[in-house]
Every structure is written in C-alpha cells, then in structure tokens.
Short mmCIF file of C-alpha atoms in Angstrom, two decimals:
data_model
loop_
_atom_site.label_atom_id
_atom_site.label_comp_id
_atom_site.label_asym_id
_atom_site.label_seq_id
_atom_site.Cartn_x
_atom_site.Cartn_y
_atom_site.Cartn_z
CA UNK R 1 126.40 96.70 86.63
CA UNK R 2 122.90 97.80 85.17
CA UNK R 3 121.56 100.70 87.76
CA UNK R 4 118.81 103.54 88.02
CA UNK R 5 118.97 106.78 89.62
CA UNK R 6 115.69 108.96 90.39
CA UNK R 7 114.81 112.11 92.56
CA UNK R 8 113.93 111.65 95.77
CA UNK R 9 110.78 112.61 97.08
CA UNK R 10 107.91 113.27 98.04
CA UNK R 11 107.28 115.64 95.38
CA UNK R 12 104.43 117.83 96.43
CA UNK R 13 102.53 119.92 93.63
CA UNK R 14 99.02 121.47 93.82
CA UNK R 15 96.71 120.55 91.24
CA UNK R 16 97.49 121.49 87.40
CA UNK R 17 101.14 121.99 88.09
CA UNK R 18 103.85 120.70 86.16
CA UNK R 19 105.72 117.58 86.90
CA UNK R 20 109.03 116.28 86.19
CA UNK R 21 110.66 113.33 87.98
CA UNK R 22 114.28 112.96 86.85
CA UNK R 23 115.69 108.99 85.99
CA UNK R 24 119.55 108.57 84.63
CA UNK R 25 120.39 105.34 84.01
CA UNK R 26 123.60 103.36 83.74
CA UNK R 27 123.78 100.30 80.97
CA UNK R 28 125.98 98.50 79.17
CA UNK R 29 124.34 98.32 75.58
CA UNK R 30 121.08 99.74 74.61
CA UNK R 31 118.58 98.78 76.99
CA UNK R 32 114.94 99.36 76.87
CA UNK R 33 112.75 102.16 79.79
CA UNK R 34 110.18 101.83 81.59
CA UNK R 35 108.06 103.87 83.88
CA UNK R 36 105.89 102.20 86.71
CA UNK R 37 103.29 103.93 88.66
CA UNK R 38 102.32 101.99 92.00
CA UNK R 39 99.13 103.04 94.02
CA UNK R 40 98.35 102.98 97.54
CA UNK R 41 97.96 99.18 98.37
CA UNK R 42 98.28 97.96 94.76
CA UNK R 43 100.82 96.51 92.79
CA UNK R 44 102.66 98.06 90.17
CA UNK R 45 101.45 99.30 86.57
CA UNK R 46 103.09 100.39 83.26
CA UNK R 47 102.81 103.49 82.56
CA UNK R 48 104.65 103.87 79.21
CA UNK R 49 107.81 102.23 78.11
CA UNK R 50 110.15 103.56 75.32
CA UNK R 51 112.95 100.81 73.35
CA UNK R 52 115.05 102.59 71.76
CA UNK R 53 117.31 105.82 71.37
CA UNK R 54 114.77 109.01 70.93
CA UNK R 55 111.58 106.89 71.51
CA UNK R 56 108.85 108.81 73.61
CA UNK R 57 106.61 106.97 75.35
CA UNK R 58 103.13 108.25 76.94
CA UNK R 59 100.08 107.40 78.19
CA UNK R 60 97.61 109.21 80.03
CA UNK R 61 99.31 112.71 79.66
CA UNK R 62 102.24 111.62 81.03
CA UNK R 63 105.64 111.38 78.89
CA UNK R 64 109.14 110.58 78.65
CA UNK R 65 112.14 110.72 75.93
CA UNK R 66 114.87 107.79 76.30
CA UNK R 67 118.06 110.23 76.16
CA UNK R 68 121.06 108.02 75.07
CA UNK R 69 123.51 111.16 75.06
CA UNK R 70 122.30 112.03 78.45
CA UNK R 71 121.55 108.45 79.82
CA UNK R 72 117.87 110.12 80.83
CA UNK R 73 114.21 108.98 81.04
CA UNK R 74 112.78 111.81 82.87
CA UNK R 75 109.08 111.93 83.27
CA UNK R 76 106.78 114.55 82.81
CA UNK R 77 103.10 115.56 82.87
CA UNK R 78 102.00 119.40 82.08
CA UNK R 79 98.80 118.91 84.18
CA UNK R 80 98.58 116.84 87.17
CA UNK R 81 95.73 115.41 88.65
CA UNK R 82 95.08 115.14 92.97
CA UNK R 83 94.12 111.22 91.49
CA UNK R 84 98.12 111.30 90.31
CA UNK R 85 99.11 110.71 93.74
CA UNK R 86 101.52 107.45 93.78
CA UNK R 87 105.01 106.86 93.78
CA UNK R 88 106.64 106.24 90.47
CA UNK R 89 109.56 103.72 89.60
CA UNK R 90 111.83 104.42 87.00
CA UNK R 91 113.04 100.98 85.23
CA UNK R 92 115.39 99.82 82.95
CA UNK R 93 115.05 95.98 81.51
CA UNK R 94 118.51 93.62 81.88
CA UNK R 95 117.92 90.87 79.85
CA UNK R 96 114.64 88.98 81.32
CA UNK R 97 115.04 91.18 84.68
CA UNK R 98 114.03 94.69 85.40
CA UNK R 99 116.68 97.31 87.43
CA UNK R 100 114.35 99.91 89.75
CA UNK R 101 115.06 103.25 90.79
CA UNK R 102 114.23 103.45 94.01
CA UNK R 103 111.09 105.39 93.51
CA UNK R 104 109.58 108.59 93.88
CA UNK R 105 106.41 109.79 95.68
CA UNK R 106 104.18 112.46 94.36
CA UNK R 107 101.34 113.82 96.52
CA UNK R 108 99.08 116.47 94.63
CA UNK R 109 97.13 118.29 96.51
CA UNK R 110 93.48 120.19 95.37
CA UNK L 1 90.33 90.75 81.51
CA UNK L 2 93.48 88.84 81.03
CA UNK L 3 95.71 89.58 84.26
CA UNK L 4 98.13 88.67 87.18
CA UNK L 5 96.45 87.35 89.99
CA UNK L 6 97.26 86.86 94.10
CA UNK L 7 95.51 85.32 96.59
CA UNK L 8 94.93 86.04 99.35
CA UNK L 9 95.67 90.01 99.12
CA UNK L 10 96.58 89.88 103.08
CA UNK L 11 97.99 87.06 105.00
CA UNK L 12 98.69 87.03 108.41
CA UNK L 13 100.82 84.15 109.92
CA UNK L 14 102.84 83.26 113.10
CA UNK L 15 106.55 83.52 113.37
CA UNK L 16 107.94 80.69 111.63
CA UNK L 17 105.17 78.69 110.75
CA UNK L 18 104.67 77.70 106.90
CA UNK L 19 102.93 79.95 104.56
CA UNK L 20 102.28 79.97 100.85
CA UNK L 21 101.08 82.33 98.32
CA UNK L 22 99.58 81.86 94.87
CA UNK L 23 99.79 83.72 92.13
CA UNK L 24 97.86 83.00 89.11
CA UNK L 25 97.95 84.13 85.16
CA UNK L 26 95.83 84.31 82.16
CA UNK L 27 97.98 86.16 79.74
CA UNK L 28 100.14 82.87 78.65
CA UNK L 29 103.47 84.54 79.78
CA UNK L 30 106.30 82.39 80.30
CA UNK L 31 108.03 83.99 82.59
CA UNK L 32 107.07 84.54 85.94
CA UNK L 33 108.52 86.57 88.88
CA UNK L 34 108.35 86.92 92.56
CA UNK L 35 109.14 90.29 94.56
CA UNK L 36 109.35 91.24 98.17
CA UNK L 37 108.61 95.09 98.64
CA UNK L 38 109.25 96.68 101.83
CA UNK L 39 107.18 100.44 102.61
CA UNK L 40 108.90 103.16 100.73
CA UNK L 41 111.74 100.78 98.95
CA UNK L 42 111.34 99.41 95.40
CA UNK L 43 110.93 96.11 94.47
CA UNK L 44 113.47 93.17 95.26
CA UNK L 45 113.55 90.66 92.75
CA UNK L 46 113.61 87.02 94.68
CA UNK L 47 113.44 84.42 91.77
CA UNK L 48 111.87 83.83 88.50
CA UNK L 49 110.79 81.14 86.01
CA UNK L 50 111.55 80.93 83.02
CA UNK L 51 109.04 78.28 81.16
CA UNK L 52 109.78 75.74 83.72
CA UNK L 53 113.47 76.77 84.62
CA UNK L 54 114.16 78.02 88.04
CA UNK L 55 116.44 81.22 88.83
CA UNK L 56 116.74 82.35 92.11
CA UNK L 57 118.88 85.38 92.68
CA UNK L 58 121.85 85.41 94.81
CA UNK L 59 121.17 86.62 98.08
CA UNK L 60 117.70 85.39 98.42
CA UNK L 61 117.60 83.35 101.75
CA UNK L 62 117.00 79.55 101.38
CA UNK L 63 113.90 80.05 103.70
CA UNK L 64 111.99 81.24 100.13
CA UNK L 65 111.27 78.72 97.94
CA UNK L 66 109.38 78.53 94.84
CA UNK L 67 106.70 76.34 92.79
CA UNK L 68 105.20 76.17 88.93
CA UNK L 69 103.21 73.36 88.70
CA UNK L 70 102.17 74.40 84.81
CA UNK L 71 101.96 77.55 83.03
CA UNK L 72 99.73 79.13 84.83
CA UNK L 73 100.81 79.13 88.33
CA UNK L 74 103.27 80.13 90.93
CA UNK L 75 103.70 79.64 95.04
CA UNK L 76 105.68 81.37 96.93
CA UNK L 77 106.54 79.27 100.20
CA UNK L 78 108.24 80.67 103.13
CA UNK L 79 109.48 77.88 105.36
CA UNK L 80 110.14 80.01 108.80
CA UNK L 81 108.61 83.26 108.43
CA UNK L 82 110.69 85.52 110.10
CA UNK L 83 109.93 89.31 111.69
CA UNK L 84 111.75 90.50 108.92
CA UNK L 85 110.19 88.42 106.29
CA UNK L 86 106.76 90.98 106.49
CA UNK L 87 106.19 92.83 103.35
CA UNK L 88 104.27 92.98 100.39
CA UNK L 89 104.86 90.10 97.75
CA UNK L 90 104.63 91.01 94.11
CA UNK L 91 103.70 88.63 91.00
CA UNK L 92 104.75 89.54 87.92
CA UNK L 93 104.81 87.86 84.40
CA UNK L 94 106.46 88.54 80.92
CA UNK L 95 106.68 87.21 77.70
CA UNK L 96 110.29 85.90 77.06
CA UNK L 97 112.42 84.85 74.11
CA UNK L 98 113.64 86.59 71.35
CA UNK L 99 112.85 90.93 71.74
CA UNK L 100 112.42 89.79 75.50
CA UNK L 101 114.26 92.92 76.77
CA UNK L 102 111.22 95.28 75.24
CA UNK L 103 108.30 93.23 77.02
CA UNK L 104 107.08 94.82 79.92
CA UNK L 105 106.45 93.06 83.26
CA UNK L 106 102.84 92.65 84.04
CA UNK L 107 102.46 92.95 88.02
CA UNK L 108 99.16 91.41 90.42
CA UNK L 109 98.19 93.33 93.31
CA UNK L 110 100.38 91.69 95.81
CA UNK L 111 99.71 89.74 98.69
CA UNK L 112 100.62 91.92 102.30
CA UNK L 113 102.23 89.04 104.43
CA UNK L 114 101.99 90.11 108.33
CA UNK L 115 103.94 87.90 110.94
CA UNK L 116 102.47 87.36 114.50
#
C-alpha cells in the first residue's frame, strides 16, 4: 500500500539556519503532496501542496519539489524563524484519504 | 472566515460514560473526517463522510460512532470511553468528486478528550 517516510526528529536549528526535512513516498500511480505544519495545541494546517511530477509548492518561505524519479517531497526553508517551531507531517493523498508520515519536530532556538 | 470548527476544545469525561463532540463547517465541503491523534504520533484516520455516506476504517473500534445530520455537521460519539481512548480529536473537511485527490484537507483545532 500507499506509505510516507520522514526524518525523525526533533530537528534543532538556531535561528536563520537552513532546514531540510526529508519525505519519500511510496504510491501506486501519481499521487498528489502535501506538507502539514501542526502547532502546539492546534490542529493541523497546509502548508503548500504540489500535484504533479516537478510541481513546487511554497508558502511562507518554505518549499518543496514532488520528485517522481526519486519518490521525494523534501522540505526546505533557507531562513528559519524561532516562531517555526512545530512538527511537520509529510502527506500524500489516496483517493479521498490522506497517508501521514509520522512527523517531524523542529525546535528553533534564538 | 470560512473554517472547521470543534467544540468544546477540551473535554474531560469519566471512564466509560458517553461523550460527544461536534464539529462544525462553513466551507460547503462534502466530505468530512474524524482523527484521533495521540502526543508525538500522526494522525489516525477513524471514519469519514462522504456527502451523506458513511466509511469507517477497518480497525476502528465499534465504541466510535459517527453522526451528519446535514452538511454542515459532524459528532463524534464515544460509547465507553476508555483510558486509552484520551487524545486529541481532529475535524477535517474536503471537497470531493472529480480532481478529489488534489484538494487539500482543511483541519479544526481539535477537541483534547481527557478520561477520569
């Protein structure tokens, strides 16, 4: 079946670092990729979504490239913020239902 | 703003009496999901609607049960809460049919269900 593989955390960067969590994903077909961001207490929110071989998605400086040859969504953000702090699901959609990573937390300290 | 939302955002209850939770809609979706989220795991997908068609997944226990009176709303009923039946519960909606799989899920805040 449909699954999602991500880094495991915590990730721990000081502010304006570099960040990359890693996502591979295996699918039958050509399904589409998204990237959640869940705060403390909160549910989750899209962060940026890409549907289709090549597609980039971003939002808020953050970024990802859906990577059919390498089955890879990795996310990245060239700045990050102490207000970045959250863990961050990697998702893939199968049919009407959504396959998580199991998530990874990123604490950014000042 | 159009959104997902849950009431209450905590409920405590005792160990195995009734409990429900609502979760309410204004963006018109027709699908709508329930999750249970335990700390540090992702989300477990427990059933979902689809316009007024239930699907409940596999190995969710028969103590979870589910409600959509119209478009709008959901409940989430837990017959016999359980120790083990404390978590978060996440909301979500999406707009289904045709292009479905490139719709994103649009989550509430979640309701934190503590069991005496």
């Amino acid at each position: 079946g449909n699954s999602v593989t991500q880094m495991e955390g915590p990730v721990t960067l000081s502010e304006e670092a570099f960040l990359t969590i890693n996502c591979t994903y295996t699918a039958t077909g050509y399904p589409s990729l998204f990237w959640y961001v869940q705060y403390p207490g909160e549910g989750l929110q899209l962060l940026l979504k890409a549907t289709k071989a090549d597609d980039k998605g971003s939002n808020k400086g953050f970024e990802a490239t859906y990577r059919k040859e390498t089955t890879s969504f990795h996310l990245e953000k060239g700045s990050v913020q102490v207000s970045d702090s959250a863990v961050y699901f990697c998702a893939l959609s199968d049919l009407q239902k959504l396959v998580f990573g199991t998530g990874t937390r990123l604490l950014v300290s000042p | 703003d159009a959104m997902v939302i849950q009431n209450p955002r905590y409920q405590v209850t005792q160990f195995g009496k009734p409990v429900t939770l609502s979760c309410s809609q204004t963006l018109n979706h027709n699908v709508m999901y329930w999750y249970q989220q335990k700390s540090s795991q992702a989300p477990k997908l427990l059933f979902h609607y689809y316009d007024k068609d239930f699907n409940n997944e596999a190995d969710t226990p028969d103590n979870f049960q589910s409600r959509r009176p119209n478009t709008s709303f959901c409940f989430l009923d837990i017959r016999s809460p359980g120790l083990g039946d404390a978590a978060m519960y996440l909301c979500a909606t999406s707009r289904g049919g045709q292009g479905a799989s490139n719709q994103p899920q649009h989550f509430g805040d979640g309701t934190r269900l503590s069991i005496l």
